[in-house]
mmCIF file of C-alpha atoms in Angstrom:
data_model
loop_
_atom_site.group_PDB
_atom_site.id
_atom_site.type_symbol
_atom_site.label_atom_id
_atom_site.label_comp_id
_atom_site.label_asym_id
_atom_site.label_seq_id
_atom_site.Cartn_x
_atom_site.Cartn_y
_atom_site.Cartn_z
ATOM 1 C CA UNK A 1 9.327 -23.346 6.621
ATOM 2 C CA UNK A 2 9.617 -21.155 10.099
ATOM 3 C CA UNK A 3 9.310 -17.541 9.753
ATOM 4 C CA UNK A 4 9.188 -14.220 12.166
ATOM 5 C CA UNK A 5 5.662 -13.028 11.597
ATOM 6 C CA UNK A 6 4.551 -9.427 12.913
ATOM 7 C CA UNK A 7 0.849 -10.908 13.953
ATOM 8 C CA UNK A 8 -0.741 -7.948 15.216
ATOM 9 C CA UNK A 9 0.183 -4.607 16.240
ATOM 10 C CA UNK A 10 1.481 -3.817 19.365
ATOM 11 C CA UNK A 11 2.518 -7.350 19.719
ATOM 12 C CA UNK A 12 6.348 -9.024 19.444
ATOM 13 C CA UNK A 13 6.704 -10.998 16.624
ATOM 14 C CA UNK A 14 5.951 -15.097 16.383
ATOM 15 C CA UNK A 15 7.874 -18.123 14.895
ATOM 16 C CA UNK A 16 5.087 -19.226 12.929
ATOM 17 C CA UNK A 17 5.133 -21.981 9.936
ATOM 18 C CA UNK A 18 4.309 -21.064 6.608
ATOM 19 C CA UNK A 19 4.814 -22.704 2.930
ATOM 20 C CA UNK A 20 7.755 -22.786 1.126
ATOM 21 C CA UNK A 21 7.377 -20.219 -1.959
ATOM 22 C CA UNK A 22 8.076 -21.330 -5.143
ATOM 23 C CA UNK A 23 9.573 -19.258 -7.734
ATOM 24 C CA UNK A 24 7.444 -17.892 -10.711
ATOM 25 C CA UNK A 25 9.279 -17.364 -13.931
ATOM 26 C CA UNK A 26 11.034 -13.829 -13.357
ATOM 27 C CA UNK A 27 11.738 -15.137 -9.455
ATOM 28 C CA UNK A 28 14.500 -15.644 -7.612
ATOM 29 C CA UNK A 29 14.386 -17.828 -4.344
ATOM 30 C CA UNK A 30 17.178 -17.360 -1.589
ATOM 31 C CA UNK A 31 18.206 -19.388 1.165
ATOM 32 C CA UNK A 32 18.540 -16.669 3.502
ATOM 33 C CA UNK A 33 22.062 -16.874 5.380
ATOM 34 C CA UNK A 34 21.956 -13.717 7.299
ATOM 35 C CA UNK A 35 19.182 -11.127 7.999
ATOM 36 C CA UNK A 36 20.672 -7.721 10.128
ATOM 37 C CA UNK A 37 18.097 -6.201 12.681
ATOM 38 C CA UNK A 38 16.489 -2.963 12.374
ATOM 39 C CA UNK A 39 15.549 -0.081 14.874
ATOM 40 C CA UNK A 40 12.458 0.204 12.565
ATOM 41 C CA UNK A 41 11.457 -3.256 13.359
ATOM 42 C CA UNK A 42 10.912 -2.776 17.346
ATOM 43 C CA UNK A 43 9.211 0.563 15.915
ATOM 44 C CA UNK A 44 6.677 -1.470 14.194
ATOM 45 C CA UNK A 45 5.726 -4.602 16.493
ATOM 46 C CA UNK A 46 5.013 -1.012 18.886
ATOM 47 C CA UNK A 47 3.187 0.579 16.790
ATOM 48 C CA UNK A 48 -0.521 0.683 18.199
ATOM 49 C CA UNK A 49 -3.810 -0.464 15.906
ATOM 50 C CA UNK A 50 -4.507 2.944 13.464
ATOM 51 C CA UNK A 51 -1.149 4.663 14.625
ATOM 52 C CA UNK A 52 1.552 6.185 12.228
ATOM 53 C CA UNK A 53 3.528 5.392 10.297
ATOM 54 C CA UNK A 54 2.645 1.923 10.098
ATOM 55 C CA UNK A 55 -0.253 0.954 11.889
ATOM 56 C CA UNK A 56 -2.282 3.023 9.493
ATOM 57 C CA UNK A 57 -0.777 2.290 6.360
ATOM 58 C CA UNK A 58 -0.101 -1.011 6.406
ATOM 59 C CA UNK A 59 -1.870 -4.701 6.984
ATOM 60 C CA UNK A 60 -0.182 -7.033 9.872
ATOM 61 C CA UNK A 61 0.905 -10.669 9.150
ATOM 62 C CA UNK A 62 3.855 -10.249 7.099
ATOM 63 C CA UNK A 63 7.452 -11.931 7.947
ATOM 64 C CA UNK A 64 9.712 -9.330 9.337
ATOM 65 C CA UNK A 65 13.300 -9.274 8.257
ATOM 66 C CA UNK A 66 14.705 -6.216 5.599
ATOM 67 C CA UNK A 67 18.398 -6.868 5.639
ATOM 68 C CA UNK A 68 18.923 -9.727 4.192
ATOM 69 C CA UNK A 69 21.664 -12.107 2.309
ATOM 70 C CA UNK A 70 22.322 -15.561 1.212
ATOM 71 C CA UNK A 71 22.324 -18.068 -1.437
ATOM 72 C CA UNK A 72 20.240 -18.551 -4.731
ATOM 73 C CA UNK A 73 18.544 -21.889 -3.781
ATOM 74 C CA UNK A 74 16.146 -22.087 -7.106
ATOM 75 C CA UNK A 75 15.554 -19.261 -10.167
ATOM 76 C CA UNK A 76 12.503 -18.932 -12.231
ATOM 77 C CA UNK A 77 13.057 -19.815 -16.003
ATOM 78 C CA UNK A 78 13.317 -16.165 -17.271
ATOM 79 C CA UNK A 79 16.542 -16.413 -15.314
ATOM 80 C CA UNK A 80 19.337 -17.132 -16.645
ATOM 81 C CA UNK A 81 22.440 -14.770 -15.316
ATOM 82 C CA UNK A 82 22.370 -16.403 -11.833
ATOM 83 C CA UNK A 83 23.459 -19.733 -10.700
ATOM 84 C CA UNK A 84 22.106 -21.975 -8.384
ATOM 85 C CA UNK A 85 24.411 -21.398 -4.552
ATOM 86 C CA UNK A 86 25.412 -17.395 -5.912
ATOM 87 C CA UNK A 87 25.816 -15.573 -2.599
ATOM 88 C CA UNK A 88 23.694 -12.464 -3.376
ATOM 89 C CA UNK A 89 21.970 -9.326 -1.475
ATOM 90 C CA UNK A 90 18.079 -8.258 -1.789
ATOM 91 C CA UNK A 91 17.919 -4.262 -2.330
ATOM 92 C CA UNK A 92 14.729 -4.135 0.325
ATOM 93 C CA UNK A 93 12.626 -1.324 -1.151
ATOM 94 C CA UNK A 94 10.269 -2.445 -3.888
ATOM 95 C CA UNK A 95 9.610 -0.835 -7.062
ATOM 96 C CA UNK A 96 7.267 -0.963 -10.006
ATOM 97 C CA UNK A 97 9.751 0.170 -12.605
ATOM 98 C CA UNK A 98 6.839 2.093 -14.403
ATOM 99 C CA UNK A 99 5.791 5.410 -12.477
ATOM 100 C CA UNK A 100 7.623 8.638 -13.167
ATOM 101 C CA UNK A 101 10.029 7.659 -9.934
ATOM 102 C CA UNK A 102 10.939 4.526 -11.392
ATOM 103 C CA UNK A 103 12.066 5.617 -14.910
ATOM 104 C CA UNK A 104 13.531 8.930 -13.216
ATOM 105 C CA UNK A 105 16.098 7.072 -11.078
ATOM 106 C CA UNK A 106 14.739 7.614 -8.092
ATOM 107 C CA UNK A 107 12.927 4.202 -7.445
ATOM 108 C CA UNK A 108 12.351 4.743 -3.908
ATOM 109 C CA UNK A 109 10.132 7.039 -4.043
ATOM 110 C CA UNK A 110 7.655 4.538 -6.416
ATOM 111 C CA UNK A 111 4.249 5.905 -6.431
ATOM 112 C CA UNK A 112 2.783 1.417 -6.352
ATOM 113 C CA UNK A 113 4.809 0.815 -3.107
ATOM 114 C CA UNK A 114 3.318 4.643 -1.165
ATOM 115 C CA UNK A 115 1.413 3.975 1.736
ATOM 116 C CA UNK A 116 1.126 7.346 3.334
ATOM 117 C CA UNK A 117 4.464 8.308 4.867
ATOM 118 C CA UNK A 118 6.132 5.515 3.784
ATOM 119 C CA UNK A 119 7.006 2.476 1.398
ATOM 120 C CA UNK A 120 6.320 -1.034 1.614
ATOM 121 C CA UNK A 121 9.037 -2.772 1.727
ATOM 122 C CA UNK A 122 10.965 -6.475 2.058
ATOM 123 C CA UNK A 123 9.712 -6.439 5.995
ATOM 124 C CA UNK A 124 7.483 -3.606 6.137
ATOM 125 C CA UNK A 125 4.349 -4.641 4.416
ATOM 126 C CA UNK A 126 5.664 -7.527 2.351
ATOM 127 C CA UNK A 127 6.963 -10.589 3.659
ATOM 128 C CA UNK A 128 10.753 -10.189 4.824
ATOM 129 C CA UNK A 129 14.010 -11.964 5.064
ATOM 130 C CA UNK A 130 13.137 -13.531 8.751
ATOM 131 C CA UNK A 131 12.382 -17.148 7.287
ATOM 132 C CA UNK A 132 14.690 -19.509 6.365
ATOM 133 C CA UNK A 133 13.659 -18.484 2.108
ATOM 134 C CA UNK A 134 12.821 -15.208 0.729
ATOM 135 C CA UNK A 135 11.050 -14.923 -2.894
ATOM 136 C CA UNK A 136 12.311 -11.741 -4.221
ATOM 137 C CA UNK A 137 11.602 -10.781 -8.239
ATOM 138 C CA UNK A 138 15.403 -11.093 -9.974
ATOM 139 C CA UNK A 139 15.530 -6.865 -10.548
ATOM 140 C CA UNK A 140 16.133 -6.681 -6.747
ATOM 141 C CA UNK A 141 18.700 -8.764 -6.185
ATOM 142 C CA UNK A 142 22.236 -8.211 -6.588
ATOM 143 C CA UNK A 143 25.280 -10.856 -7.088
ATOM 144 C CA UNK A 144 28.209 -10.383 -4.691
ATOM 145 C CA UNK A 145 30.648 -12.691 -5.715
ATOM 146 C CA UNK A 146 32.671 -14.413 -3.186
ATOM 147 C CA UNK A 147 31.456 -12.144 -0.569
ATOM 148 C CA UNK A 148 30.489 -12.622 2.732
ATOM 149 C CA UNK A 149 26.274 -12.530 3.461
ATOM 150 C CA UNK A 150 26.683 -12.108 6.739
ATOM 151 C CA UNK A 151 29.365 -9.122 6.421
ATOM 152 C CA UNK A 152 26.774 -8.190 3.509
ATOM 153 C CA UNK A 153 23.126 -7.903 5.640
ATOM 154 C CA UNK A 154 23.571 -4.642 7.386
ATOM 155 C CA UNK A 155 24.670 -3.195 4.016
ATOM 156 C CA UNK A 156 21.215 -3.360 2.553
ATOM 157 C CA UNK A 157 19.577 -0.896 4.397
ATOM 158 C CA UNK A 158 22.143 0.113 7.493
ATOM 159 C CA UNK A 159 24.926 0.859 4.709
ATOM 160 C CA UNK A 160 22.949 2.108 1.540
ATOM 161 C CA UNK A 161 20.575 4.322 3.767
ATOM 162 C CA UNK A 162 23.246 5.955 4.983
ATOM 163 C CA UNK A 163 25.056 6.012 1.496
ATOM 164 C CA UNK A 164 22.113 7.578 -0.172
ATOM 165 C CA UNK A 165 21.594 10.120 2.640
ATOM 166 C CA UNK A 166 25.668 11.375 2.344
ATOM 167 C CA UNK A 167 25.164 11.741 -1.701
ATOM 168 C CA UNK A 168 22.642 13.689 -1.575
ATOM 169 C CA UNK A 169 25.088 16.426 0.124
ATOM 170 C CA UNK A 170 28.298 15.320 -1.832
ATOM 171 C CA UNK A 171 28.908 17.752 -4.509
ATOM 172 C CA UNK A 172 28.523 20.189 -1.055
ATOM 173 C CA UNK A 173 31.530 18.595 0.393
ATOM 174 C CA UNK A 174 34.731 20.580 -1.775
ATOM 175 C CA UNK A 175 38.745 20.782 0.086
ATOM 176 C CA UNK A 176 38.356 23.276 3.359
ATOM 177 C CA UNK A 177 34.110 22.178 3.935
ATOM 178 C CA UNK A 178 32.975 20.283 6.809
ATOM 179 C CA UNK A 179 30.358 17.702 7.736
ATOM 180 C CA UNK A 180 28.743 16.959 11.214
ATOM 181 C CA UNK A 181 27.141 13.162 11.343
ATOM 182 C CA UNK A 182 24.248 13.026 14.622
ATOM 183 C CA UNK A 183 24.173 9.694 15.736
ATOM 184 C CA UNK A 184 27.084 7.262 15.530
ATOM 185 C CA UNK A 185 24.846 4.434 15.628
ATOM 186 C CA UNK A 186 24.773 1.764 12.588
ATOM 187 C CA UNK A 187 24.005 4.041 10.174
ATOM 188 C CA UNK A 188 25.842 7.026 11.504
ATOM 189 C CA UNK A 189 29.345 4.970 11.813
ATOM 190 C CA UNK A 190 28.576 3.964 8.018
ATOM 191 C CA UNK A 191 28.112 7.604 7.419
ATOM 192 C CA UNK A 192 31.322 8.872 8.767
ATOM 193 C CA UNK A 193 33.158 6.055 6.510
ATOM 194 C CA UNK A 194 30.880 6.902 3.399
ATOM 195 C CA UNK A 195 32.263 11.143 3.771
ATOM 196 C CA UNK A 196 36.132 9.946 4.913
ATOM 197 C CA UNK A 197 35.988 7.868 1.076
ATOM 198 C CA UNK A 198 34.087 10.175 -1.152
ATOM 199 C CA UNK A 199 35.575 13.720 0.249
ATOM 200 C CA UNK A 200 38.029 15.580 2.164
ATOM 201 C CA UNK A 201 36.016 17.411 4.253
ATOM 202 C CA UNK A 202 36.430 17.776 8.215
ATOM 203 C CA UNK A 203 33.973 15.643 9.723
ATOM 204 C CA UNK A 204 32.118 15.932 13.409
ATOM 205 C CA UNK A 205 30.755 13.065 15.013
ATOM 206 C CA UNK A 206 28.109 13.839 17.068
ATOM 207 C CA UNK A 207 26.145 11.351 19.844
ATOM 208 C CA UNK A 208 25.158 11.389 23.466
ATOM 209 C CA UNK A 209 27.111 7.890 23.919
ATOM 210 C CA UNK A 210 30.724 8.282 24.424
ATOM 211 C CA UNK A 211 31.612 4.921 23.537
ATOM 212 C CA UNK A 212 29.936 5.509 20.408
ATOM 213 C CA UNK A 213 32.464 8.742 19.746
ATOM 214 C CA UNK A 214 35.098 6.297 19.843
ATOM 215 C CA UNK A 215 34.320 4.514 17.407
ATOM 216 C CA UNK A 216 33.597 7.486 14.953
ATOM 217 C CA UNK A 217 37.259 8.577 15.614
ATOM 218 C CA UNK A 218 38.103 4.644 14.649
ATOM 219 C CA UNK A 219 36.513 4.942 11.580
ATOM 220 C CA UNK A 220 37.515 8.438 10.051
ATOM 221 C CA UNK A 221 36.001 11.379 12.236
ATOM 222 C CA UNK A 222 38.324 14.553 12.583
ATOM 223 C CA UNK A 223 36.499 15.172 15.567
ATOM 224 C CA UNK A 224 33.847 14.342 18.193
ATOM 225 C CA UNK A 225 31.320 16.399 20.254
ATOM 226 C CA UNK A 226 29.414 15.045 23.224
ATOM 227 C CA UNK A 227 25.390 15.583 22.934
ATOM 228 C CA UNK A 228 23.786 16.706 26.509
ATOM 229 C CA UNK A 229 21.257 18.265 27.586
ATOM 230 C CA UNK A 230 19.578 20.499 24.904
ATOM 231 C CA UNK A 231 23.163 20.169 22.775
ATOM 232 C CA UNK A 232 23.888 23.973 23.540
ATOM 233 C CA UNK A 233 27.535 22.648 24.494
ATOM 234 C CA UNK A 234 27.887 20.688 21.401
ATOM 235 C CA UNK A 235 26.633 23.473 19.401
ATOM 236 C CA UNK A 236 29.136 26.131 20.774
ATOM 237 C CA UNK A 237 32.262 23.845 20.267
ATOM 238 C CA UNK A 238 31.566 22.789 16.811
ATOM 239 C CA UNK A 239 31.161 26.712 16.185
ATOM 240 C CA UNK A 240 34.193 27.612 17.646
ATOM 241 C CA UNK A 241 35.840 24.267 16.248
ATOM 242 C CA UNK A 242 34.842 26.338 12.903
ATOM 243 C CA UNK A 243 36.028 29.680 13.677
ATOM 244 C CA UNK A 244 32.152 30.376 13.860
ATOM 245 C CA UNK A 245 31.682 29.174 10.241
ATOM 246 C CA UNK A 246 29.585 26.691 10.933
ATOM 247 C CA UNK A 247 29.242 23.145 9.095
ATOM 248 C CA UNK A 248 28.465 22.930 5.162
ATOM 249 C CA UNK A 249 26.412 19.235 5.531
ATOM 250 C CA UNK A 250 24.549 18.088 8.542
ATOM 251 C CA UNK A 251 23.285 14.403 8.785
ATOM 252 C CA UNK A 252 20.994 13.766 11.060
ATOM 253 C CA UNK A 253 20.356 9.996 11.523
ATOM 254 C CA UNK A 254 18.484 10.431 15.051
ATOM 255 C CA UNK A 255 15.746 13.257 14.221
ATOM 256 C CA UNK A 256 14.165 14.123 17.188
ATOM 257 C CA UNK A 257 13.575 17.923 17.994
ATOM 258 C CA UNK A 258 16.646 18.137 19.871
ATOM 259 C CA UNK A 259 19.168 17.204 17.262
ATOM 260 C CA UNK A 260 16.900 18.906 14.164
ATOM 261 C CA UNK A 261 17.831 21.794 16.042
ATOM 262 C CA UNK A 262 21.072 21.406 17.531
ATOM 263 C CA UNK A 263 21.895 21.017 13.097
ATOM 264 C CA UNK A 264 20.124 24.344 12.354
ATOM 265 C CA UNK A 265 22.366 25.889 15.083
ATOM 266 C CA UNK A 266 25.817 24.723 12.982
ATOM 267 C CA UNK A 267 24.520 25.114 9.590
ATOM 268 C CA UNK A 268 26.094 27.655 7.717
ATOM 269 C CA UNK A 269 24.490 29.779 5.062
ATOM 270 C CA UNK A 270 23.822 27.594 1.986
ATOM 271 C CA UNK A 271 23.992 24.673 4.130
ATOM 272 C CA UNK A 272 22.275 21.583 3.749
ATOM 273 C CA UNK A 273 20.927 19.293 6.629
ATOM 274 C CA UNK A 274 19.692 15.957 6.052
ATOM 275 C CA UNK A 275 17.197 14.509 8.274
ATOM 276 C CA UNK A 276 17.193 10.389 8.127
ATOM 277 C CA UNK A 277 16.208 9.713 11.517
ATOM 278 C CA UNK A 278 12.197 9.062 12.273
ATOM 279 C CA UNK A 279 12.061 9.737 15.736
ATOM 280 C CA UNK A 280 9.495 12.056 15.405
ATOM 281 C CA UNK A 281 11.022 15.290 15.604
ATOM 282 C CA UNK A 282 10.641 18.842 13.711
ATOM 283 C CA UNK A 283 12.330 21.564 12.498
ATOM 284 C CA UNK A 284 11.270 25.347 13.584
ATOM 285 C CA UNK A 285 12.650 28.048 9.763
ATOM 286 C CA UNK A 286 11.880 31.173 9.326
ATOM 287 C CA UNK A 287 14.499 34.320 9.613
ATOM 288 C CA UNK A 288 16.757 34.126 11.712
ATOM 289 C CA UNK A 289 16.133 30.294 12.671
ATOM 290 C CA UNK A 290 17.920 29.054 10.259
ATOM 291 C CA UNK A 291 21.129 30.091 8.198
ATOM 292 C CA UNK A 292 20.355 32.198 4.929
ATOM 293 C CA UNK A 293 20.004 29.756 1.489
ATOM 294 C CA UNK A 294 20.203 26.977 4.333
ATOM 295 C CA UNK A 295 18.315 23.989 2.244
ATOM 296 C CA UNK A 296 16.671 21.191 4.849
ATOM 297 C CA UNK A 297 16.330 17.732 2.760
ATOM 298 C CA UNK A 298 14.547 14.369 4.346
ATOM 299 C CA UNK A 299 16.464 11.653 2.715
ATOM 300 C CA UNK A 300 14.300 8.657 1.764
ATOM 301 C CA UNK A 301 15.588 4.838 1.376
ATOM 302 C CA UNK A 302 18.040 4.360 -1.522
ATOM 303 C CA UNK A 303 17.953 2.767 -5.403
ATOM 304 C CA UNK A 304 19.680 -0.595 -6.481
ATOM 305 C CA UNK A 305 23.152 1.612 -7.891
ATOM 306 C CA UNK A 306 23.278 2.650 -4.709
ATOM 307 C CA UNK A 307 23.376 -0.458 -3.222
ATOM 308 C CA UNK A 308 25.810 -1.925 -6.103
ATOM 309 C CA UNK A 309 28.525 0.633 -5.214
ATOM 310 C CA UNK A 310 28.422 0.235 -1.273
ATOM 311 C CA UNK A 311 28.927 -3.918 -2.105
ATOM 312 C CA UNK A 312 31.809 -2.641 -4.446
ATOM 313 C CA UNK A 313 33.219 -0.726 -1.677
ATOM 314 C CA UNK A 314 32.752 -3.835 0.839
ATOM 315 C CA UNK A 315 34.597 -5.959 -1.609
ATOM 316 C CA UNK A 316 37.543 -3.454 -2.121
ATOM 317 C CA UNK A 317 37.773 -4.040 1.359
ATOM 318 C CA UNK A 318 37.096 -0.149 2.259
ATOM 319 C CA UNK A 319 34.552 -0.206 4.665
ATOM 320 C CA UNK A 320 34.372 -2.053 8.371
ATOM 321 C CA UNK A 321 31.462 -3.599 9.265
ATOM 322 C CA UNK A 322 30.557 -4.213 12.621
ATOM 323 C CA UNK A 323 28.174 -6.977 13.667
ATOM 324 C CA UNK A 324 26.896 -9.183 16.478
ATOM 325 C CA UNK A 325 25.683 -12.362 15.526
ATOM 326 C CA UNK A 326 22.618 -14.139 16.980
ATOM 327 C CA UNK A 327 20.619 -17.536 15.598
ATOM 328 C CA UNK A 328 17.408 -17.473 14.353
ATOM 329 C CA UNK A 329 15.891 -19.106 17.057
ATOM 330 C CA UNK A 330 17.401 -16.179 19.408
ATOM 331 C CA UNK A 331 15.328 -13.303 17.659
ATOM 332 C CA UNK A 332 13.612 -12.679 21.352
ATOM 333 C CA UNK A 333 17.183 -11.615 22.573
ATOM 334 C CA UNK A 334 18.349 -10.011 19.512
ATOM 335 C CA UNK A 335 15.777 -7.941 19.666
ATOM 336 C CA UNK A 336 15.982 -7.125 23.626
ATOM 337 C CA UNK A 337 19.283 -6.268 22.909
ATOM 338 C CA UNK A 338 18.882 -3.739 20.485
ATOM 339 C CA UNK A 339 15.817 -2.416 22.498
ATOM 340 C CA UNK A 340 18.446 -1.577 25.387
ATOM 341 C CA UNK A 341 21.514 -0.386 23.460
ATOM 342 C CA UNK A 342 23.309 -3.379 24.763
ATOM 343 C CA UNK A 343 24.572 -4.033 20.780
ATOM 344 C CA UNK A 344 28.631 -3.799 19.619
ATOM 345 C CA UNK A 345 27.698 -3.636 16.382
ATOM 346 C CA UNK A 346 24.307 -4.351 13.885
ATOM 347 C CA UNK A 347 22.920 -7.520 15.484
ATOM 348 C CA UNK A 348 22.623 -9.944 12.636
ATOM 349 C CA UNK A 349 20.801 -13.006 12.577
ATOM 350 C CA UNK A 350 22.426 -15.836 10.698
ATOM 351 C CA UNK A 351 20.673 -19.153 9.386
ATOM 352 C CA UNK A 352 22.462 -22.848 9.226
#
């Protein structure tokens, strides 16, 4: 079958042909029908030989691809609550089901999957959804019904990242609180949906791309703040915006030093800012750096329930998902496009 190989590091990725997997008894093998594109992805075929996070955790040669949906093509014999053309979705982060992570619902954080700073995952280590099959074990994928794969793809990382991130601040998020979002990008528009369904709390939309600001006030934001410069301007209006109050939960789905501390400049005391974004940048505490009882979190990945409840808010018809679709033999431009920001939407690939 064709696949999207990363070869080597520091190299794009190759069509390449490899063998058809076969199921083993506990396997489930999917006909991929749509695989959505990640900013982690370019991030990896970048990465030089022995650099972090990848380079120096993981081995090349494995398909890329870790958004991915389609149709049970073949099940192993130990399966039997599946049938044979199900449209499902692959939760992408792998998981031993044995470690104290596993059996204390918090999966992603599985001590058999840790390389270093990360995970391996569907795509990052382990052979992805950029093939025309993907051999997944049946405990990571999940049934959607009737529902869309394409619609689905982005969901399985874009979405539930973004899910897990916001309910890990929830219970913050009471009548009269606010939330700031940095970055309205796939995750971050996601994000503002995720607070506008779970809460009533005011939301800010921050980003440095108006366009982007638009469509945060499309989906649910109460308001929108421009990011320039060093984000002293953005800072100062969200504060007076506030009545100098400040914001109860920061996301930060960029993370470089300028938005880590554009969030400890609106946190209020006993805030909480969640960093998502791995671009690299850190966070300066100490007295008088950051509010009193402020708590900083980095939010990791997300579990299987997470992923079932962001498909049962997809098929309720609550969320809008916003794609670009591109055929697997146009995985060169895909990616150039989401290399230049030229995207209206998560680029998804999508198989015959």
């Amino acid at each position: 079958m064709k696949a999207y190989k990363l070869v080597q590091w520091g190299q794009p990725g190759q069509y390449v042909d490899v063998p058809k997997p076969e199921p083993g008894p506990g396997d489930v093998l999917i006909r991929m029908k749509a695989a959505g594109l990640c900013r982690s992805d370019l991030d990896m075929v970048d990465s030089k030989p022995g650099s972090a996070p990848y380079a120096n955790s993981l081995d090349p040669g494995y398909i890329l691809g870790h958004e991915n949906a389609g149709y049970v093509e073949k099940v192993g014999d130990a399966v039997t609550d599946l049938k044979i053309g199900e449209a499902v979705v692959v939760h992408h982060m792998r998981h031993c089901g044995n470690c104290e992570y596993c059996t204390d619902n918090a999966e992603q954080h599985c001590e058999a999957f840790k390389r270093n700073a990360i995970g391996m995952t569907r795509g990052c280590g382990m052979d992805g959804g950029l093939a025309e099959y993907l051999l997944v074990p049946r405990t990571e994928v999940i049934s959607i019904g009737d529902g869309d794969p394409i619609l689905y793809a982005p969901l399985t990382d874009a979405g539930v990242t973004a899910y897990h991130a916001i309910q890990t601040a929830i219970q913050r998020l009471k009548p009269g609180t606010s939330a700031a979002l940095i970055g309205i990008g796939g995750l971050g528009t996601y994000g503002v949906q995720f607070i506008k369904l779970l809460s009533s709390a005011r939301i800010f939309a921050i980003d440095n791309i108006p366009s982007r600001l638009q469509t945060a006030k499309e989906v649910g934001a109460d308001e929108t703040a421009l990011f320039e410069g060093d984000g002293t301007a953005a800072a100062e209006q969200i504060l007076s915006q506030t009545g100098g109050r400040g914001v109860d939960a920061i996301i930060d789905f960029v993370g470089t030093a300028g938005t880590l501390k554009l969030a400890a400049k609106i946190s209020r005391p006993r805030g909480r800012i969640v960093l998502v974004g791995m671009q690299g940048g850190t966070l300066e505490v100490g007295w008088g750096l950051l509010a009193t009882s402020c708590e900083f979190a980095i939010s990791l990945g997300s579990t299987r329930q997470d992923l079932r409840e962001v498909c049962d808010l997809a098929r309720s018809g609550k969320l809008r998902i916003d794609i670009e679709k591109f055929k697997f033999d146009e995985l060169d431009k895909a990616y150039n496009a989401l290399r230049t920001g030229k995207l209206n939407g998560r680029a998804v690939v999508v198989f015959p």
